[in-house]
Amino acid sequence: MGMLTRDVLEDPVALTRALVDIESVSGDEAEIADQVQHALVGTGLKVERFGHTIVARTELGRPERVVLAGHLDTVPLNDNWPSRTEGGLMHGCGTSDMKSGTAIALHLAVTEQAPRHDVTYVFYECEEVDSARNGLKILADKRPELLTDASFALLLEPTHGLVEAGCQGTLRVLARTTGRRAHSARSWLGDNAIHKAAPILRSLQVYEPRTVVIDGCEFREGLNAVRIGGGVAGNVIPDECVVEVNFRFAPDRSEEQAAAHVREVLAGFELEIVDSAPGALPGLDAPAAREFLAAIGQPPRAKLGWTDVARFATLGVPALNYGPGDPNLAHKQDEHVELDKIVEGADVVRRWLTAGA
Ligand SMILES: [Zn+2]
């Protein structure tokens, strides 16, 4: 028996508290997954488990299917667990990112019997660590059909009750300069690779990033040096310097176009792409996305950052972020969530799922 009793499941605030109080730092989701799975027994949903990722689907024969998804893990505790509620705020690790959002999905999975679309609820592990362990990625690789038969996905990551659409892509590139070692007392015999990096830094310093508006969402790009390394010893002219550059690009560029753009800005330098992930267009024309925006009644803004929305986009499923937590509090020691936002979020999502039914 778990902590997720019927009373708790019917109250999204109590459910948030209960989920927060099941410790589930990435890699340690066995118990929370057990409890979530147990809570779904007897709901009539078709439940499948992959590792510590739980998929629960309605089979109502509706013409459309949507996904509601939330991760079960948190970043490591930081003297901020278990939860504590004070003056309308619930404090604790995972309150904002994203057990309040996951609680809304679980609350609806258990209590909403007649959604107007079929719903696939996904509760997944290891979102806060490298992408190879991400439960949604593993599901997308192993059983994509469980996700791709949806026409829209809602990810309940923290957005503070706003709709965040699309996401930026990201590219990491190493720019390398080479020279020739020599004793620094006879430096004219060498060729200083660190000095040769100056034009790379200059190009980045004067670079003017674009701001692009797509479907009313403003995406701000950024091209930045994020690390630099070079040098052998205090008396040696360095023969190599590596500048690591990160390009956060708007989703109107593909990964290939983003790479081509960086090659153009840093033309003449030896470049090596070490990491790349595509962005996601806002995808606001999907009918279910329009309905959701209508239920919210306010315009979306661009997601600045990379989220699993892009994973859905890669599968051809348009997705939005919407959740009660404040994204600025995610991963912080004083992480908290407003109780009102949880109640409002549960109402909004239910209204969207049931309107016209
Ligand atoms: Zn998160």
GROMACS .gro file of C-alpha atoms and ligand atoms in nm:
model
  358
    1MET     CA    1   0.000   0.000   0.000
    2GLY     CA    2   0.127   0.340  -0.071
    3MET     CA    3   0.093   0.698   0.032
    4LEU     CA    4  -0.118   0.769  -0.275
    5THR     CA    5  -0.458   0.700  -0.126
    6ARG     CA    6  -0.781   0.789  -0.304
    7ASP     CA    7  -0.813   1.112  -0.100
    8VAL     CA    8  -0.464   1.217  -0.197
    9LEU     CA    9  -0.515   1.133  -0.566
   10GLU     CA   10  -0.830   1.346  -0.575
   11ASP     CA   11  -0.650   1.655  -0.446
   12PRO     CA   12  -0.369   1.779  -0.674
   13VAL     CA   13  -0.207   1.979  -0.390
   14ALA     CA   14  -0.200   1.681  -0.153
   15LEU     CA   15  -0.080   1.465  -0.441
   16THR     CA   16   0.205   1.707  -0.515
   17ARG     CA   17   0.309   1.692  -0.151
   18ALA     CA   18   0.296   1.311  -0.148
   19LEU     CA   19   0.502   1.283  -0.467
   20VAL     CA   20   0.760   1.530  -0.335
   21ASP     CA   21   0.789   1.329  -0.014
   22ILE     CA   22   0.880   1.014  -0.205
   23GLU     CA   23   1.247   1.079  -0.262
   24SER     CA   24   1.333   1.021  -0.627
   25VAL     CA   25   1.666   1.169  -0.727
   26SER     CA   26   1.751   1.051  -1.082
   27GLY     CA   27   1.841   0.683  -1.077
   28ASP     CA   28   1.638   0.621  -0.762
   29GLU     CA   29   1.284   0.619  -0.902
   30ALA     CA   30   1.187   0.259  -0.816
   31GLU     CA   31   0.962   0.352  -0.525
   32ILE     CA   32   0.785   0.647  -0.684
   33ALA     CA   33   0.727   0.442  -1.000
   34ASP     CA   34   0.585   0.156  -0.789
   35GLN     CA   35   0.347   0.394  -0.617
   36VAL     CA   36   0.236   0.562  -0.939
   37GLN     CA   37   0.179   0.222  -1.101
   38HIS     CA   38  -0.019   0.108  -0.798
   39ALA     CA   39  -0.232   0.425  -0.806
   40LEU     CA   40  -0.330   0.347  -1.166
   41VAL     CA   41  -0.459  -0.001  -1.087
   42GLY     CA   42  -0.835  -0.018  -1.126
   43THR     CA   43  -0.863   0.303  -1.331
   44GLY     CA   44  -0.941   0.113  -1.652
   45LEU     CA   45  -0.630   0.257  -1.815
   46LYS     CA   46  -0.396   0.024  -2.000
   47VAL     CA   47  -0.078   0.042  -1.793
   48GLU     CA   48   0.268  -0.067  -1.911
   49ARG     CA   49   0.599  -0.025  -1.738
   50PHE     CA   50   0.946   0.015  -1.891
   51GLY     CA   51   1.214   0.032  -1.622
   52HIS     CA   52   1.081   0.306  -1.397
   53THR     CA   53   0.874   0.468  -1.670
   54ILE     CA   54   0.498   0.414  -1.660
   55VAL     CA   55   0.267   0.454  -1.959
   56ALA     CA   56  -0.109   0.457  -1.899
   57ARG     CA   57  -0.348   0.486  -2.194
   58THR     CA   58  -0.720   0.537  -2.223
   59GLU     CA   59  -0.880   0.317  -2.492
   60LEU     CA   60  -1.201   0.508  -2.554
   61GLY     CA   61  -1.193   0.496  -2.932
   62ARG     CA   62  -1.178   0.875  -2.965
   63PRO     CA   63  -1.066   1.010  -3.305
   64GLU     CA   64  -0.772   1.195  -3.151
   65ARG     CA   65  -0.515   1.108  -2.887
   66VAL     CA   66  -0.306   1.345  -2.675
   67VAL     CA   67  -0.011   1.286  -2.441
   68LEU     CA   68   0.026   1.428  -2.090
   69ALA     CA   69   0.381   1.373  -1.968
   70GLY     CA   70   0.586   1.441  -1.657
   71HIS     CA   71   0.916   1.315  -1.522
   72LEU     CA   72   0.938   1.143  -1.183
   73ASP     CA   73   1.295   1.232  -1.092
   74THR     CA   74   1.452   1.536  -0.930
   75VAL     CA   75   1.799   1.685  -0.907
   76PRO     CA   76   1.992   1.589  -0.588
   77LEU     CA   77   1.850   1.705  -0.256
   78ASN     CA   78   2.002   2.019  -0.110
   79ASP     CA   79   1.880   2.040   0.248
   80ASN     CA   80   1.535   2.101   0.102
   81TRP     CA   81   1.346   1.778   0.166
   82PRO     CA   82   1.086   1.665   0.275
   83SER     CA   83   0.830   1.924   0.171
   84ARG     CA   84   0.706   2.202   0.394
   85THR     CA   85   0.398   2.418   0.333
   86GLU     CA   86   0.381   2.772   0.453
   87GLY     CA   87   0.157   3.062   0.356
   88GLY     CA   88   0.030   2.928   0.026
   89LEU     CA   89   0.367   2.793  -0.083
   90MET     CA   90   0.497   2.439  -0.084
   91HIS     CA   91   0.874   2.425  -0.049
   92GLY     CA   92   1.100   2.134  -0.131
   93CYS     CA   93   1.307   1.959  -0.394
   94GLY     CA   94   1.089   1.880  -0.695
   95THR     CA   95   0.795   2.104  -0.601
   96SER     CA   96   0.843   2.322  -0.909
   97ASP     CA   97   1.043   2.086  -1.133
   98MET     CA   98   0.820   1.905  -1.172
   99LYS     CA   99   0.619   1.703  -0.925
  100SER     CA  100   0.343   1.965  -0.919
  101GLY     CA  101   0.304   1.913  -1.296
  102THR     CA  102   0.337   1.537  -1.272
  103ALA     CA  103   0.075   1.544  -0.995
  104ILE     CA  104  -0.172   1.718  -1.228
  105ALA     CA  105  -0.125   1.444  -1.488
  106LEU     CA  106  -0.162   1.166  -1.232
  107HIS     CA  107  -0.463   1.334  -1.072
  108LEU     CA  108  -0.637   1.349  -1.411
  109ALA     CA  109  -0.534   0.994  -1.503
  110VAL     CA  110  -0.710   0.867  -1.194
  111THR     CA  111  -1.011   1.099  -1.179
  112GLU     CA  112  -1.103   1.195  -1.537
  113GLN     CA  113  -1.327   0.923  -1.678
  114ALA     CA  114  -1.453   1.093  -1.994
  115PRO     CA  115  -1.186   1.300  -2.170
  116ARG     CA  116  -1.281   1.419  -2.519
  117HIS     CA  117  -0.958   1.278  -2.662
  118ASP     CA  118  -0.791   0.952  -2.580
  119VAL     CA  119  -0.504   1.027  -2.345
  120THR     CA  120  -0.163   0.866  -2.304
  121TYR     CA  121  -0.016   0.950  -1.964
  122VAL     CA  122   0.361   0.914  -1.939
  123PHE     CA  123   0.545   0.922  -1.605
  124TYR     CA  124   0.914   0.883  -1.679
  125GLU     CA  125   1.252   0.844  -1.516
  126CYS     CA  126   1.590   1.015  -1.549
  127GLU     CA  127   1.504   1.345  -1.714
  128GLU     CA  128   1.760   1.539  -1.509
  129VAL     CA  129   2.063   1.335  -1.625
  130ASP     CA  130   2.225   1.254  -1.960
  131SER     CA  131   1.986   1.191  -2.236
  132ALA     CA  132   2.088   0.824  -2.285
  133ARG     CA  133   1.908   0.739  -1.956
  134ASN     CA  134   1.601   0.958  -2.021
  135GLY     CA  135   1.290   0.740  -1.983
  136LEU     CA  136   1.105   0.926  -2.258
  137LYS     CA  137   1.397   0.877  -2.499
  138ILE     CA  138   1.414   0.507  -2.414
  139LEU     CA  139   1.039   0.477  -2.472
  140ALA     CA  140   1.067   0.669  -2.801
  141ASP     CA  141   1.345   0.432  -2.914
  142LYS     CA  142   1.181   0.106  -2.802
  143ARG     CA  143   0.810   0.164  -2.845
  144PRO     CA  144   0.765   0.480  -3.053
  145GLU     CA  145   0.412   0.376  -3.149
  146LEU     CA  146   0.306   0.446  -2.790
  147LEU     CA  147   0.386   0.813  -2.853
  148THR     CA  148   0.345   0.868  -3.226
  149ASP     CA  149  -0.025   0.784  -3.237
  150ALA     CA  150  -0.089   1.111  -3.052
  151SER     CA  151  -0.156   1.434  -3.239
  152PHE     CA  152  -0.039   1.660  -2.956
  153ALA     CA  153   0.164   1.636  -2.633
  154LEU     CA  154   0.153   1.849  -2.322
  155LEU     CA  155   0.464   1.842  -2.105
  156LEU     CA  156   0.391   1.965  -1.755
  157GLU     CA  157   0.736   2.115  -1.695
  158PRO     CA  158   0.742   2.439  -1.493
  159THR     CA  159   0.622   2.744  -1.688
  160HIS     CA  160   0.445   2.927  -1.405
  161GLY     CA  161   0.105   2.877  -1.563
  162LEU     CA  162   0.203   3.017  -1.904
  163VAL     CA  163   0.223   2.827  -2.228
  164GLU     CA  164   0.576   2.786  -2.354
  165ALA     CA  165   0.602   2.673  -2.711
  166GLY     CA  166   0.880   2.517  -2.910
  167CYS     CA  167   1.237   2.519  -2.794
  168GLN     CA  168   1.580   2.628  -2.906
  169GLY     CA  169   1.831   2.392  -3.055
  170THR     CA  170   2.182   2.365  -2.919
  171LEU     CA  171   2.516   2.297  -3.083
  172ARG     CA  172   2.861   2.268  -2.924
  173VAL     CA  173   3.166   2.319  -3.140
  174LEU     CA  174   3.537   2.307  -3.062
  175ALA     CA  175   3.744   2.567  -3.247
  176ARG     CA  176   4.109   2.465  -3.245
  177THR     CA  177   4.421   2.661  -3.326
  178THR     CA  178   4.763   2.503  -3.354
  179GLY     CA  179   5.118   2.640  -3.336
  180ARG     CA  180   5.466   2.524  -3.246
  181ARG     CA  181   5.621   2.479  -2.904
  182ALA     CA  182   5.939   2.656  -2.806
  183HIS     CA  183   6.104   2.779  -2.486
  184SER     CA  184   5.937   3.105  -2.393
  185ALA     CA  185   6.284   3.261  -2.351
  186ARG     CA  186   6.327   3.211  -2.727
  187SER     CA  187   5.966   3.257  -2.825
  188TRP     CA  188   6.052   3.365  -3.181
  189LEU     CA  189   6.134   3.001  -3.247
  190GLY     CA  190   5.774   2.900  -3.168
  191ASP     CA  191   5.426   2.988  -3.287
  192ASN     CA  192   5.173   3.081  -3.017
  193ALA     CA  193   4.843   2.893  -3.058
  194ILE     CA  194   4.669   3.090  -2.779
  195HIS     CA  195   4.733   3.420  -2.955
  196LYS     CA  196   4.588   3.270  -3.269
  197ALA     CA  197   4.259   3.217  -3.084
  198ALA     CA  198   4.213   3.595  -3.053
  199PRO     CA  199   4.023   3.628  -3.383
  200ILE     CA  200   3.784   3.351  -3.271
  201LEU     CA  201   3.705   3.542  -2.952
  202ARG     CA  202   3.681   3.866  -3.148
  203SER     CA  203   3.428   3.714  -3.389
  204LEU     CA  204   3.217   3.593  -3.097
  205GLN     CA  205   3.244   3.926  -2.917
  206VAL     CA  206   3.113   4.127  -3.211
  207TYR     CA  207   2.860   3.865  -3.321
  208GLU     CA  208   2.507   3.998  -3.331
  209PRO     CA  209   2.260   3.720  -3.246
  210ARG     CA  210   1.923   3.708  -3.417
  211THR     CA  211   1.587   3.741  -3.251
  212VAL     CA  212   1.325   3.551  -3.449
  213VAL     CA  213   0.951   3.560  -3.404
  214ILE     CA  214   0.779   3.234  -3.499
  215ASP     CA  215   0.403   3.195  -3.449
  216GLY     CA  216   0.414   3.494  -3.215
  217CYS     CA  217   0.690   3.345  -2.998
  218GLU     CA  218   1.018   3.530  -2.971
  219PHE     CA  219   1.333   3.317  -2.984
  220ARG     CA  220   1.664   3.485  -2.895
  221GLU     CA  221   1.974   3.315  -3.024
  222GLY     CA  222   2.318   3.319  -2.864
  223LEU     CA  223   2.666   3.223  -2.984
  224ASN     CA  224   2.914   3.210  -2.699
  225ALA     CA  225   3.252   3.079  -2.593
  226VAL     CA  226   3.181   2.864  -2.288
  227ARG     CA  227   3.526   2.723  -2.218
  228ILE     CA  228   3.884   2.774  -2.331
  229GLY     CA  229   4.194   2.564  -2.287
  230GLY     CA  230   4.554   2.570  -2.400
  231GLY     CA  231   4.910   2.591  -2.275
  232VAL     CA  232   5.168   2.343  -2.163
  233ALA     CA  233   5.374   2.509  -1.889
  234GLY     CA  234   5.476   2.852  -1.766
  235ASN     CA  235   5.785   2.856  -1.986
  236VAL     CA  236   5.655   2.696  -2.305
  237ILE     CA  237   5.496   2.863  -2.605
  238PRO     CA  238   5.166   2.673  -2.646
  239ASP     CA  239   5.111   2.467  -2.956
  240GLU     CA  240   4.735   2.424  -2.915
  241CYS     CA  241   4.433   2.622  -2.799
  242VAL     CA  242   4.073   2.500  -2.797
  243VAL     CA  243   3.774   2.730  -2.762
  244GLU     CA  244   3.445   2.556  -2.689
  245VAL     CA  245   3.156   2.741  -2.846
  246ASN     CA  246   2.786   2.691  -2.774
  247PHE     CA  247   2.525   2.803  -3.025
  248ARG     CA  248   2.165   2.820  -2.900
  249PHE     CA  249   1.961   2.856  -3.216
  250ALA     CA  250   1.602   2.933  -3.304
  251PRO     CA  251   1.396   2.639  -3.434
  252ASP     CA  252   1.368   2.785  -3.785
  253ARG     CA  253   1.721   2.653  -3.840
  254SER     CA  254   1.791   2.282  -3.871
  255GLU     CA  255   2.095   2.136  -3.696
  256GLU     CA  256   2.274   2.132  -4.033
  257GLN     CA  257   2.190   2.496  -4.098
  258ALA     CA  258   2.302   2.589  -3.748
  259ALA     CA  259   2.635   2.412  -3.803
  260ALA     CA  260   2.676   2.584  -4.140
  261HIS     CA  261   2.611   2.919  -3.974
  262VAL     CA  262   2.882   2.860  -3.711
  263ARG     CA  263   3.124   2.754  -3.990
  264GLU     CA  264   3.049   3.081  -4.165
  265VAL     CA  265   3.102   3.295  -3.852
  266LEU     CA  266   3.426   3.113  -3.767
  267ALA     CA  267   3.542   3.065  -4.126
  268GLY     CA  268   3.906   2.963  -4.160
  269PHE     CA  269   3.926   2.783  -3.826
  270GLU     CA  270   3.944   2.413  -3.761
  271LEU     CA  271   3.604   2.321  -3.613
  272GLU     CA  272   3.474   2.002  -3.459
  273ILE     CA  273   3.107   1.954  -3.369
  274VAL     CA  274   3.085   1.761  -3.043
  275ASP     CA  275   2.717   1.781  -2.956
  276SER     CA  276   2.399   1.884  -3.128
  277ALA     CA  277   2.027   1.871  -3.056
  278PRO     CA  278   1.753   2.013  -3.277
  279GLY     CA  279   1.511   2.281  -3.171
  280ALA     CA  280   1.134   2.245  -3.201
  281LEU     CA  281   0.896   2.474  -3.384
  282PRO     CA  282   0.608   2.600  -3.168
  283GLY     CA  283   0.362   2.369  -3.347
  284LEU     CA  284   0.063   2.581  -3.259
  285ASP     CA  285  -0.149   2.484  -3.561
  286ALA     CA  286  -0.230   2.137  -3.431
  287PRO     CA  287  -0.602   2.143  -3.346
  288ALA     CA  288  -0.543   2.008  -2.994
  289ALA     CA  289  -0.280   2.279  -2.940
  290ARG     CA  290  -0.530   2.546  -3.047
  291GLU     CA  291  -0.788   2.406  -2.808
  292PHE     CA  292  -0.535   2.410  -2.530
  293LEU     CA  293  -0.441   2.773  -2.598
  294ALA     CA  294  -0.810   2.861  -2.598
  295ALA     CA  295  -0.852   2.691  -2.259
  296ILE     CA  296  -0.560   2.891  -2.121
  297GLY     CA  297  -0.679   3.214  -2.280
  298GLN     CA  298  -0.340   3.376  -2.318
  299PRO     CA  299  -0.071   3.390  -2.584
  300PRO     CA  300   0.224   3.150  -2.571
  301ARG     CA  301   0.585   3.254  -2.530
  302ALA     CA  302   0.898   3.086  -2.658
  303LYS     CA  303   1.072   2.825  -2.448
  304LEU     CA  304   1.429   2.933  -2.392
  305GLY     CA  305   1.619   2.616  -2.323
  306TRP     CA  306   1.601   2.259  -2.443
  307THR     CA  307   1.323   2.032  -2.318
  308ASP     CA  308   1.168   1.701  -2.411
  309VAL     CA  309   0.925   1.900  -2.627
  310ALA     CA  310   1.196   1.865  -2.893
  311ARG     CA  311   1.187   1.487  -2.853
  312PHE     CA  312   0.816   1.491  -2.936
  313ALA     CA  313   0.879   1.725  -3.227
  314THR     CA  314   1.134   1.477  -3.365
  315LEU     CA  315   0.864   1.208  -3.347
  316GLY     CA  316   0.632   1.438  -3.543
  317VAL     CA  317   0.411   1.515  -3.241
  318PRO     CA  318   0.368   1.887  -3.172
  319ALA     CA  319   0.413   1.962  -2.802
  320LEU     CA  320   0.384   2.248  -2.554
  321ASN     CA  321   0.514   2.309  -2.203
  322TYR     CA  322   0.264   2.413  -1.938
  323GLY     CA  323   0.303   2.363  -1.565
  324PRO     CA  324   0.241   2.531  -1.229
  325GLY     CA  325   0.604   2.557  -1.117
  326ASP     CA  326   0.817   2.867  -1.171
  327PRO     CA  327   1.101   2.770  -1.407
  328ASN     CA  328   1.331   3.022  -1.239
  329LEU     CA  329   1.312   2.820  -0.917
  330ALA     CA  330   1.394   2.484  -1.076
  331HIS     CA  331   1.707   2.317  -0.932
  332LYS     CA  332   1.742   2.585  -0.663
  333GLN     CA  333   1.769   2.529  -0.290
  334ASP     CA  334   1.461   2.741  -0.217
  335GLU     CA  335   1.254   2.567  -0.486
  336HIS     CA  336   0.881   2.605  -0.419
  337VAL     CA  337   0.543   2.614  -0.589
  338GLU     CA  338   0.232   2.825  -0.529
  339LEU     CA  339  -0.058   2.608  -0.416
  340ASP     CA  340  -0.300   2.825  -0.618
  341LYS     CA  341  -0.106   2.753  -0.936
  342ILE     CA  342  -0.142   2.380  -0.881
  343VAL     CA  343  -0.520   2.409  -0.838
  344GLU     CA  344  -0.548   2.643  -1.138
  345GLY     CA  345  -0.330   2.414  -1.351
  346ALA     CA  346  -0.540   2.108  -1.272
  347ASP     CA  347  -0.858   2.304  -1.357
  348VAL     CA  348  -0.721   2.433  -1.686
  349VAL     CA  349  -0.599   2.096  -1.805
  350ARG     CA  350  -0.925   1.928  -1.705
  351ARG     CA  351  -1.130   2.199  -1.880
  352TRP     CA  352  -0.929   2.144  -2.196
  353LEU     CA  353  -0.965   1.766  -2.176
  354THR     CA  354  -1.339   1.777  -2.121
  355ALA     CA  355  -1.469   2.087  -2.305
  356GLY     CA  356  -1.738   1.997  -2.553
  357ALA     CA  357  -1.756   1.642  -2.422
  358ZN      ZN  358   1.198   1.915  -1.525
   0.00000   0.00000   0.00000
